[in-house]
mmCIF file of C-alpha atoms in Angstrom:
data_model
loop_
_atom_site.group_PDB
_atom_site.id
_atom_site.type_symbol
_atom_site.label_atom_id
_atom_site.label_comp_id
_atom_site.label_asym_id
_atom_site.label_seq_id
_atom_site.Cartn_x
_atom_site.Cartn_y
_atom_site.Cartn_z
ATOM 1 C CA UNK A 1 -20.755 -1.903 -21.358
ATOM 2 C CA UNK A 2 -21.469 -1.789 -17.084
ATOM 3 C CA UNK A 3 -18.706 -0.470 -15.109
ATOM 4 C CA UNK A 4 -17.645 -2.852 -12.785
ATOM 5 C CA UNK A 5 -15.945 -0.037 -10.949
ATOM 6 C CA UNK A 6 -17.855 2.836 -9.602
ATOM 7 C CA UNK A 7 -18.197 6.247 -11.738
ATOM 8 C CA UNK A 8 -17.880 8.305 -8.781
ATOM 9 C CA UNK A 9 -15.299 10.855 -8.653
ATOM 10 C CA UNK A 10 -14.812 12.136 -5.570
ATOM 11 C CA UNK A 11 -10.756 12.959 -6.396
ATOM 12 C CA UNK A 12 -10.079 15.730 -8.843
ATOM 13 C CA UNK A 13 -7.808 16.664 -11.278
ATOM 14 C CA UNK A 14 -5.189 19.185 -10.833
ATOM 15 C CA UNK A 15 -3.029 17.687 -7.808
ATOM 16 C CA UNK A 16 0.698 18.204 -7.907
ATOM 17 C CA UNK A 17 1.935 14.307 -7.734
ATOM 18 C CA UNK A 18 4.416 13.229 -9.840
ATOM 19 C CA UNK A 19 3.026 12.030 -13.485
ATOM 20 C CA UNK A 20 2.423 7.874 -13.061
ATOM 21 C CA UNK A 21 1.769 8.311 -9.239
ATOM 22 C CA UNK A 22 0.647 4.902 -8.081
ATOM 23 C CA UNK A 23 -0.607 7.114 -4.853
ATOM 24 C CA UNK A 24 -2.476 8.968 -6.338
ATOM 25 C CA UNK A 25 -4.665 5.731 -8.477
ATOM 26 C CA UNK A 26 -4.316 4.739 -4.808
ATOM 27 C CA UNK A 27 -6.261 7.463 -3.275
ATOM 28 C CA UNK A 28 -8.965 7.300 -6.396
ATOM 29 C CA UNK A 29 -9.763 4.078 -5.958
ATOM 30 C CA UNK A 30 -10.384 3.762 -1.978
ATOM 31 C CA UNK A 31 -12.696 6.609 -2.366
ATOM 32 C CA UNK A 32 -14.768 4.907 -4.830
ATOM 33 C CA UNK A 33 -15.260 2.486 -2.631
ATOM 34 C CA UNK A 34 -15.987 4.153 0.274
ATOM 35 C CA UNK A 35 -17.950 6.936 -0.795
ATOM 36 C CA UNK A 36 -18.978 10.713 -0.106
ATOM 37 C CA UNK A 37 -18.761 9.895 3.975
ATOM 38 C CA UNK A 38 -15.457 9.380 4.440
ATOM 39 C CA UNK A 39 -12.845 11.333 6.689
ATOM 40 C CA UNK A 40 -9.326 11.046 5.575
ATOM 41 C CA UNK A 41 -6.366 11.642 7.586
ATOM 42 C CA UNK A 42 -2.685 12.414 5.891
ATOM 43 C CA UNK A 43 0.326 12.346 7.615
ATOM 44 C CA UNK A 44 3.834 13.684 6.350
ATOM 45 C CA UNK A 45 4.074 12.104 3.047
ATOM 46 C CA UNK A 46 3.425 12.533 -1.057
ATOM 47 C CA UNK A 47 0.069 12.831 -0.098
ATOM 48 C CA UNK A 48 0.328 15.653 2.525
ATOM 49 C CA UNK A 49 2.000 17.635 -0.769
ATOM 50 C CA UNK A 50 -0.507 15.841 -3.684
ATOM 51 C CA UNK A 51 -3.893 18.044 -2.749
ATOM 52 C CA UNK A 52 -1.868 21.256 -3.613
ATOM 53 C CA UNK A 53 -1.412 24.501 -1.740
ATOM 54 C CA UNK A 54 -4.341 26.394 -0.026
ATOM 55 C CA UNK A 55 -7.011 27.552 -1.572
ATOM 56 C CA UNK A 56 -6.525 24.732 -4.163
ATOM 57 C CA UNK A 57 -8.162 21.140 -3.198
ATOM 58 C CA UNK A 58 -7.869 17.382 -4.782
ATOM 59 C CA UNK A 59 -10.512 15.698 -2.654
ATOM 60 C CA UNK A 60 -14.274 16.004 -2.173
ATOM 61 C CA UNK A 61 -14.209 14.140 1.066
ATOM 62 C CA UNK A 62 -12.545 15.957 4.399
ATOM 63 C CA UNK A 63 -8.975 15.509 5.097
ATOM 64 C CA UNK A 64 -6.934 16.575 7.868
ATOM 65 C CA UNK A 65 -2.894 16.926 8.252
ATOM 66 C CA UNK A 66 -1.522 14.959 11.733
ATOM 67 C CA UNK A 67 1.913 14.555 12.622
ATOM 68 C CA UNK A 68 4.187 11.848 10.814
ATOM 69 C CA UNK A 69 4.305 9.351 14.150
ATOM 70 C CA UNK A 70 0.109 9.910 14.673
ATOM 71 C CA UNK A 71 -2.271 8.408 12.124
ATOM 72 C CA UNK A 72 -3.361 5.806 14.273
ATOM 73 C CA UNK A 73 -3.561 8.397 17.358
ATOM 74 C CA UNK A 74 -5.855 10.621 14.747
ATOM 75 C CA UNK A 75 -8.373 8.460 13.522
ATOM 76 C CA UNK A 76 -8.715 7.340 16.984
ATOM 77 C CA UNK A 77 -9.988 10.696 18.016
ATOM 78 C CA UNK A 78 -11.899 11.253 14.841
ATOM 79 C CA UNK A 79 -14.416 8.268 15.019
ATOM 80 C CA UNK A 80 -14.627 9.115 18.607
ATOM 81 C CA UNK A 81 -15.335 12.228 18.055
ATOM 82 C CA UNK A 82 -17.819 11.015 14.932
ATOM 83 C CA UNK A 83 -19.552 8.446 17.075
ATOM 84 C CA UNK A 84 -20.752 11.239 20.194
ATOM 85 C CA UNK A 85 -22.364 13.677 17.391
ATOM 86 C CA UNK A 86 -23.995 10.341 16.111
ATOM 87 C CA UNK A 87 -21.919 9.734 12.561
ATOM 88 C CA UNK A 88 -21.498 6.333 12.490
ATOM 89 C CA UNK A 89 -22.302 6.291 9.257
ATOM 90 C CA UNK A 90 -18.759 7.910 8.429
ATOM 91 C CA UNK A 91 -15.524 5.832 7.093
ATOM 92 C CA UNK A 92 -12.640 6.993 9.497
ATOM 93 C CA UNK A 93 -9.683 6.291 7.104
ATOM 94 C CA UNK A 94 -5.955 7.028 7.597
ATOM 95 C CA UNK A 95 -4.137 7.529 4.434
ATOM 96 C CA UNK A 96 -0.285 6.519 5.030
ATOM 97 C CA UNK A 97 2.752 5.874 3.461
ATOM 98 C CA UNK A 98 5.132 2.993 4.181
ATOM 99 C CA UNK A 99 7.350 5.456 6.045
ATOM 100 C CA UNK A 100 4.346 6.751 8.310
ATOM 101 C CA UNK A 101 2.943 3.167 8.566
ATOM 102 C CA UNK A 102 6.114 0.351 8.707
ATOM 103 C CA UNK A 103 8.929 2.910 11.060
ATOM 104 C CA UNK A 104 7.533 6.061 12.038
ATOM 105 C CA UNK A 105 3.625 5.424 12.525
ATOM 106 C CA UNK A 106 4.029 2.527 13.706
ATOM 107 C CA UNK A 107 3.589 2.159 17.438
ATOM 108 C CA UNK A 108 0.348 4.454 16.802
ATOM 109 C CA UNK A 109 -1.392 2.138 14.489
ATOM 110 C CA UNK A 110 -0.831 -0.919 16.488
ATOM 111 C CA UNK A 111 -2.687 1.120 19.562
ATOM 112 C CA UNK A 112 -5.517 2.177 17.381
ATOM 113 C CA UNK A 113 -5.624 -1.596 16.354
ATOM 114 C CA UNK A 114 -5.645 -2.957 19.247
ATOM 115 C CA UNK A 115 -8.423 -0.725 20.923
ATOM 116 C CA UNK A 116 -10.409 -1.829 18.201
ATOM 117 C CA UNK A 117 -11.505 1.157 16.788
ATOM 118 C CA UNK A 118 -14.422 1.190 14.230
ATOM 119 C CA UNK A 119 -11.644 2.686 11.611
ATOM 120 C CA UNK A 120 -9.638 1.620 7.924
ATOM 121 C CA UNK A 121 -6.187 1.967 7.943
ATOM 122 C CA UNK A 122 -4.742 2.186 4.475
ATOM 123 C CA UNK A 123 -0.512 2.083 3.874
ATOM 124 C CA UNK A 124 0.012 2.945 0.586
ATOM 125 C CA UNK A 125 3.284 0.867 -0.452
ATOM 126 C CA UNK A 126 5.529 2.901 -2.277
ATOM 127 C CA UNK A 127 8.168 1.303 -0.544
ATOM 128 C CA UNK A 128 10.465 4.395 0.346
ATOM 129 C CA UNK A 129 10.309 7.755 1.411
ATOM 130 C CA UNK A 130 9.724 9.389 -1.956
ATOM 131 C CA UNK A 131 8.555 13.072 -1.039
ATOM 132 C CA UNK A 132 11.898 13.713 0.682
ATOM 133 C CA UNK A 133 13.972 11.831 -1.486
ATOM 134 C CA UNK A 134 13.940 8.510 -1.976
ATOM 135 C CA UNK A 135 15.454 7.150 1.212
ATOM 136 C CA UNK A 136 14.905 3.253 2.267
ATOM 137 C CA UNK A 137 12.099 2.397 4.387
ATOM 138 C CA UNK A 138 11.354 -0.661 6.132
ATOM 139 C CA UNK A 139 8.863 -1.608 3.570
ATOM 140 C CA UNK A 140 11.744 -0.818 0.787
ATOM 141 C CA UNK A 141 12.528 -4.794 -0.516
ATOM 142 C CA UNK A 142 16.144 -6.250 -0.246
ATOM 143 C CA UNK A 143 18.297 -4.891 -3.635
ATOM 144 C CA UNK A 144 16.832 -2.091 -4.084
ATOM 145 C CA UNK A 145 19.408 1.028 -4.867
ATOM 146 C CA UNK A 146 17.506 4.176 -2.588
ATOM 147 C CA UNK A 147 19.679 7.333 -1.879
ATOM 148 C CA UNK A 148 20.204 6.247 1.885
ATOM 149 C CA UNK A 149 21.242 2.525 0.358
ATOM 150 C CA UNK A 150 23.162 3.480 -2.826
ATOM 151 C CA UNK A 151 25.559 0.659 -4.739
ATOM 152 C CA UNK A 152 29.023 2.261 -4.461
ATOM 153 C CA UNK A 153 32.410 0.945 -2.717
ATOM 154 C CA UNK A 154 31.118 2.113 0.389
ATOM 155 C CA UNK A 155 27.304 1.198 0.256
ATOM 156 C CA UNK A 156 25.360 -2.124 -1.916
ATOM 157 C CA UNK A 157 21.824 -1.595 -1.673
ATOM 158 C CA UNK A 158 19.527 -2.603 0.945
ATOM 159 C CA UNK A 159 20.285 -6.229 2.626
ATOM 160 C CA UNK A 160 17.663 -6.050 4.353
ATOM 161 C CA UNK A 161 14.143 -8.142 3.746
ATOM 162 C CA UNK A 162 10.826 -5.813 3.041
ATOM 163 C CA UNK A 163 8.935 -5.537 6.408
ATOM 164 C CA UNK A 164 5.671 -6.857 5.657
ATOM 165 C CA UNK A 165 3.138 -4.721 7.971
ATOM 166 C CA UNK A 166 0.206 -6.858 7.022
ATOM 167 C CA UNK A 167 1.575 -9.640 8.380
ATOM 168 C CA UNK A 168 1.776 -7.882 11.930
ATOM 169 C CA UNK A 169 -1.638 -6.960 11.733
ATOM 170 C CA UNK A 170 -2.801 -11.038 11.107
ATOM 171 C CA UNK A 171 -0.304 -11.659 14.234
ATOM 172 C CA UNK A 172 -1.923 -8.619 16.541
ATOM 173 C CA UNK A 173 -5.553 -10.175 15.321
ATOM 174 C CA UNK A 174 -6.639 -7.241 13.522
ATOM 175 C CA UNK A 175 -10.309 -8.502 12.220
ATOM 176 C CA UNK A 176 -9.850 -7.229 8.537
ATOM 177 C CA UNK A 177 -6.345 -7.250 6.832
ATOM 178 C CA UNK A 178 -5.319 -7.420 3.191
ATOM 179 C CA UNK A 179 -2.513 -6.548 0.306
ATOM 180 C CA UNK A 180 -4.138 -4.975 -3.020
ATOM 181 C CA UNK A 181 -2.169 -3.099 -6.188
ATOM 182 C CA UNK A 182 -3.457 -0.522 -8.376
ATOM 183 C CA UNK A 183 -3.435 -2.569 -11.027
ATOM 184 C CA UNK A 184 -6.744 -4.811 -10.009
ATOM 185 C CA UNK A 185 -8.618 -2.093 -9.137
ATOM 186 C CA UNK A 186 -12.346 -4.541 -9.335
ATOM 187 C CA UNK A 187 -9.933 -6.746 -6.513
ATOM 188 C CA UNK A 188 -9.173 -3.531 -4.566
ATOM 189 C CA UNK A 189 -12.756 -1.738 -4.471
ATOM 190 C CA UNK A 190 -14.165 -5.543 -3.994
ATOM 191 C CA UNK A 191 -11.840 -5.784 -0.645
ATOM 192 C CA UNK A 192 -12.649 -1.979 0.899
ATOM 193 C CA UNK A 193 -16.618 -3.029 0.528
ATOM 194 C CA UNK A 194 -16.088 -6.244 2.092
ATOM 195 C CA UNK A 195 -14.312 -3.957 5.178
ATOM 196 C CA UNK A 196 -16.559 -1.390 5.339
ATOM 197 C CA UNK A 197 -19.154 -4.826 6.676
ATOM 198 C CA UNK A 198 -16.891 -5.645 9.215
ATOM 199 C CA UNK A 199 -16.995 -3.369 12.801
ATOM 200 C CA UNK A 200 -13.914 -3.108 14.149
ATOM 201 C CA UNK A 201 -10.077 -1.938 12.688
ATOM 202 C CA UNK A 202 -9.044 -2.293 9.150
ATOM 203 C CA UNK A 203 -5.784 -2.678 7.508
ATOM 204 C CA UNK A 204 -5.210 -2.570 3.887
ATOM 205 C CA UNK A 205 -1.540 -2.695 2.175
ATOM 206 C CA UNK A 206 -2.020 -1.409 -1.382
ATOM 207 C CA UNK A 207 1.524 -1.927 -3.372
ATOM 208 C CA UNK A 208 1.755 2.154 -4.985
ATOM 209 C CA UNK A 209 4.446 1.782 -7.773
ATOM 210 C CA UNK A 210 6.488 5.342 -8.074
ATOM 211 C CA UNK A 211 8.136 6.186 -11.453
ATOM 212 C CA UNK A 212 10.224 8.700 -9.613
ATOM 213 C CA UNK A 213 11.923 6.838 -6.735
ATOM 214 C CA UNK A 214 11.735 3.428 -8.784
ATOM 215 C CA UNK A 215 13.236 4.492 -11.919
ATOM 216 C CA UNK A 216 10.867 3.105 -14.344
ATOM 217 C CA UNK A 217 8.390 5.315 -17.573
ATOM 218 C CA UNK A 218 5.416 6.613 -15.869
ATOM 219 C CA UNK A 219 3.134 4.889 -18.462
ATOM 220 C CA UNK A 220 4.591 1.262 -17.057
ATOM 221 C CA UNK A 221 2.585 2.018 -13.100
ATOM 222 C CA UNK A 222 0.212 -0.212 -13.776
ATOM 223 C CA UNK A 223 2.040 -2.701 -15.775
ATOM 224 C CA UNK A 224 4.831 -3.038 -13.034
ATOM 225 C CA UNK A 225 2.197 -3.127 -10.470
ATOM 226 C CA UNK A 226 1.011 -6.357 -12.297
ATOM 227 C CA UNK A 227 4.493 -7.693 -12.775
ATOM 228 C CA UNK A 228 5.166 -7.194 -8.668
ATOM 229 C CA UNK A 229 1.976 -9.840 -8.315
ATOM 230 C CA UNK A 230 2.808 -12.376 -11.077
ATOM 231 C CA UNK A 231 6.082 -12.374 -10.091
ATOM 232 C CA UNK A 232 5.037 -12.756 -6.614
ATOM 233 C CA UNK A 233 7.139 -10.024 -5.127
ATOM 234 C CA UNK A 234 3.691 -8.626 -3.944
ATOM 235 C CA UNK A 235 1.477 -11.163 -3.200
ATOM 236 C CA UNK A 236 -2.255 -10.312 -2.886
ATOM 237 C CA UNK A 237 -4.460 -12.386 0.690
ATOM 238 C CA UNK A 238 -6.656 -11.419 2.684
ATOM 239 C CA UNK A 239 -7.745 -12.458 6.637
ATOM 240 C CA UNK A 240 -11.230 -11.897 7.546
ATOM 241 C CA UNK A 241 -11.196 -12.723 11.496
ATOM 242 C CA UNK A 242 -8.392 -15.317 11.421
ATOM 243 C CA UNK A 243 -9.591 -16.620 8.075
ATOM 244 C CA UNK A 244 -6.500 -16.799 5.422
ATOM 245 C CA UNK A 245 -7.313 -16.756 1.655
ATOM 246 C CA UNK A 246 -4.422 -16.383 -1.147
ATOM 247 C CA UNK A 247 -4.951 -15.152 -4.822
ATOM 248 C CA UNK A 248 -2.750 -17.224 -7.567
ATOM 249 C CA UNK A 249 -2.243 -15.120 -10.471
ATOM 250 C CA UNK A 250 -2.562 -17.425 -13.838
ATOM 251 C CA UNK A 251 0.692 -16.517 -15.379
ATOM 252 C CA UNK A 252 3.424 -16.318 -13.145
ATOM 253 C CA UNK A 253 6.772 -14.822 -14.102
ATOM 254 C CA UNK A 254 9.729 -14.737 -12.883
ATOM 255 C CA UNK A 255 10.849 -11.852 -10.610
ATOM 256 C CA UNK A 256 13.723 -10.857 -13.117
ATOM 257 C CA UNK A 257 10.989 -9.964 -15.080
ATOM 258 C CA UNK A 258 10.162 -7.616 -12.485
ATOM 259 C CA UNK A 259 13.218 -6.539 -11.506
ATOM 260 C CA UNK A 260 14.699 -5.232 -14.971
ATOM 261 C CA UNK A 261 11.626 -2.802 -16.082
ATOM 262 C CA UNK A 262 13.203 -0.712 -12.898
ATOM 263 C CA UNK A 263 16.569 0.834 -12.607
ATOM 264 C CA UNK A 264 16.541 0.785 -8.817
ATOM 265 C CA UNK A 265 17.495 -3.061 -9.140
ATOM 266 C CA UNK A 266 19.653 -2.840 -12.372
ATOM 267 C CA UNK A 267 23.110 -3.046 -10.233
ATOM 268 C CA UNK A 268 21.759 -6.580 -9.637
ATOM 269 C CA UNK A 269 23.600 -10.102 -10.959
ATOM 270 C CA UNK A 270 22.161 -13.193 -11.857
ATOM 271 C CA UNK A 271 23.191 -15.004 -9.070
ATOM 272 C CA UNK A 272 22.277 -11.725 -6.947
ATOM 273 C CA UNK A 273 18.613 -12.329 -8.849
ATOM 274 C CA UNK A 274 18.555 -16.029 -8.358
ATOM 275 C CA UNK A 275 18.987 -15.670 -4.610
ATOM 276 C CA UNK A 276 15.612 -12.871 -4.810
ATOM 277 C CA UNK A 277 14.062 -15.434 -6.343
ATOM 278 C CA UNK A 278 14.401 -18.178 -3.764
ATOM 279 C CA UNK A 279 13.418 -15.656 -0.963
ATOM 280 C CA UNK A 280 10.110 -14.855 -2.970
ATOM 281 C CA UNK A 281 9.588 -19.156 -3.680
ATOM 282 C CA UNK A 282 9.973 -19.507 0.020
ATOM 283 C CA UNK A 283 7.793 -16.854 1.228
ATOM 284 C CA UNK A 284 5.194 -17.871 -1.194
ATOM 285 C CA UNK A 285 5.358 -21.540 -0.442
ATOM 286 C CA UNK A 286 5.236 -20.222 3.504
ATOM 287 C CA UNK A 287 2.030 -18.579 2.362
ATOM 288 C CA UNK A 288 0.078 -21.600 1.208
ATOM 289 C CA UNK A 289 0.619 -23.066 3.933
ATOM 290 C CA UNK A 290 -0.977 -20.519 6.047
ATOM 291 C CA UNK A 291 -3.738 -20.559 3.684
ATOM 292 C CA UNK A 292 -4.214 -24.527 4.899
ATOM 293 C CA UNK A 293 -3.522 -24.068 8.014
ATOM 294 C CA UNK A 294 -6.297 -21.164 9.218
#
């Protein structure tokens, strides 16, 4: 049977993330799409610890460290730099997490956007800072239990509503923007090839489920990453140049069914539940609308 996903390997085995690393799927996947030519640049997250320790190596591509606040400032410099020795032919791609991209990162990105730099941006979603220990993040949805947002008599969980940094990349006019999960890996490759055809900034949101700081088996990664579509807690679009395009998974469920495989939620109630769910109806319902309005 044809692979409908390239065989290339250009991420090896041996790195030191966590076993059921949605990152680290992540990370495989863009570089199958992009290929041999690609720069990466990592700043302060799982993935400046994943590669391993000097001499040791994970990736057959280049990557270099920057500072947490930077990517966008770094990939900048790099297709710059790339571009006067005659590279085009390079992908320029910062590799962030939702710390580095939605708080820290993010006055840095939205610069590098908005010079229009020939470069991918990719914020891998694991919706907390998980390397340090599992604090909230912007990108960390309302109800979920972190260690900076714990359920106690003091503290309930995060109130606050996921930021959704894809959406402020449509608003700033960012040519190429989409969401993609780990778990439909043909409908994450597909969307990296369709970037790497457009000149111009890039920004991809790919959801990385993490066993570790979402208190779920790491066998279920893939399965949850599923559920957080169906369920639409993560819903998958994509903009090419102002053009809005939603995907409707064919069989929805309900977010409980998302919420219960992971103990970060299980403090939860029905009617706590109920009122998730009507937040996720009303966000989805917003997003048809876009898709008929653009």
């Amino acid at each position: 049977m044809p692979l409908s996903i390239p065989a290339t390997e250009l991420m090896e085995p041996g790195h030191t993330a966590c076993h059921g690393c949605g990152a680290t799927l992540t990370m495989r996947y863009v570089l199958k799409a992009l290929g041999k030519n690609t720069v990466m640049s990592v700043p302060a997250s799982c993935w400046a610890v994943i590669p391993g320790e000097l001499p040791y190596r994970t990736l057959d591509v280049p990557m270099i460290y920057t500072p947490f606040a930077a990517t966008g400032a770094s990939i900048t410099g790099i297709r710059e730099s790339l571009d006067l020795q005659g590279k085009q032919d390079y992908n320029v791609v910062g590799f962030a997490g939702d710390g580095g991209t939605a708080d820290i990162g993010l006055q840095s990105l939205s610069g590098a956007m908005e010079r229009g730099h020939n470069v991918f941006y990719i914020m891998y979603d694991n919706e907390g800072y998980m390397n340090t220990g599992v604090q909230r993040s912007a990108s960390t949805p309302a109800g979920a239990y972190t260690t900076t947002t714990p359920v106690g008599p003091m503290r309930n969980y995060k109130k606050q509503p996921k930021k959704v940094v894809a959406d402020l990349m449509i608003a700033q006019g960012v040519p190429y923007v989409a969401t993609a999960t780990v778990a439909y890996p043909e409908d994450l490759i597909r969307k990296l090839k369709t970037a790497t055809e457009i000149v111009g900034p890039k920004f991809i949101q790919i959801l990385a489920p993490c066993p570790t700081g979402w208190y779920f088996p790491p066998e279920e990664t893939v399965e949850i990453s599923r559920l957080a579509v169906k369920s639409k807690m993560f819903p998958l679009f994509e903009s090419i140049k102002g053009k809005f395009k939603l995907f409707r998974p064919g069989s929805p469920v309900p977010v409980s069914e998302y919420l219960k495989k992971q103990d970060r939620f299980k403090h939860l109630n029905e009617a706590e539940i109920e009122t998730i769910q009507k937040s996720v109806d009303e966000r989805w319902n917003e997003l048809v609308s876009r898709e008929k309005t653009v």
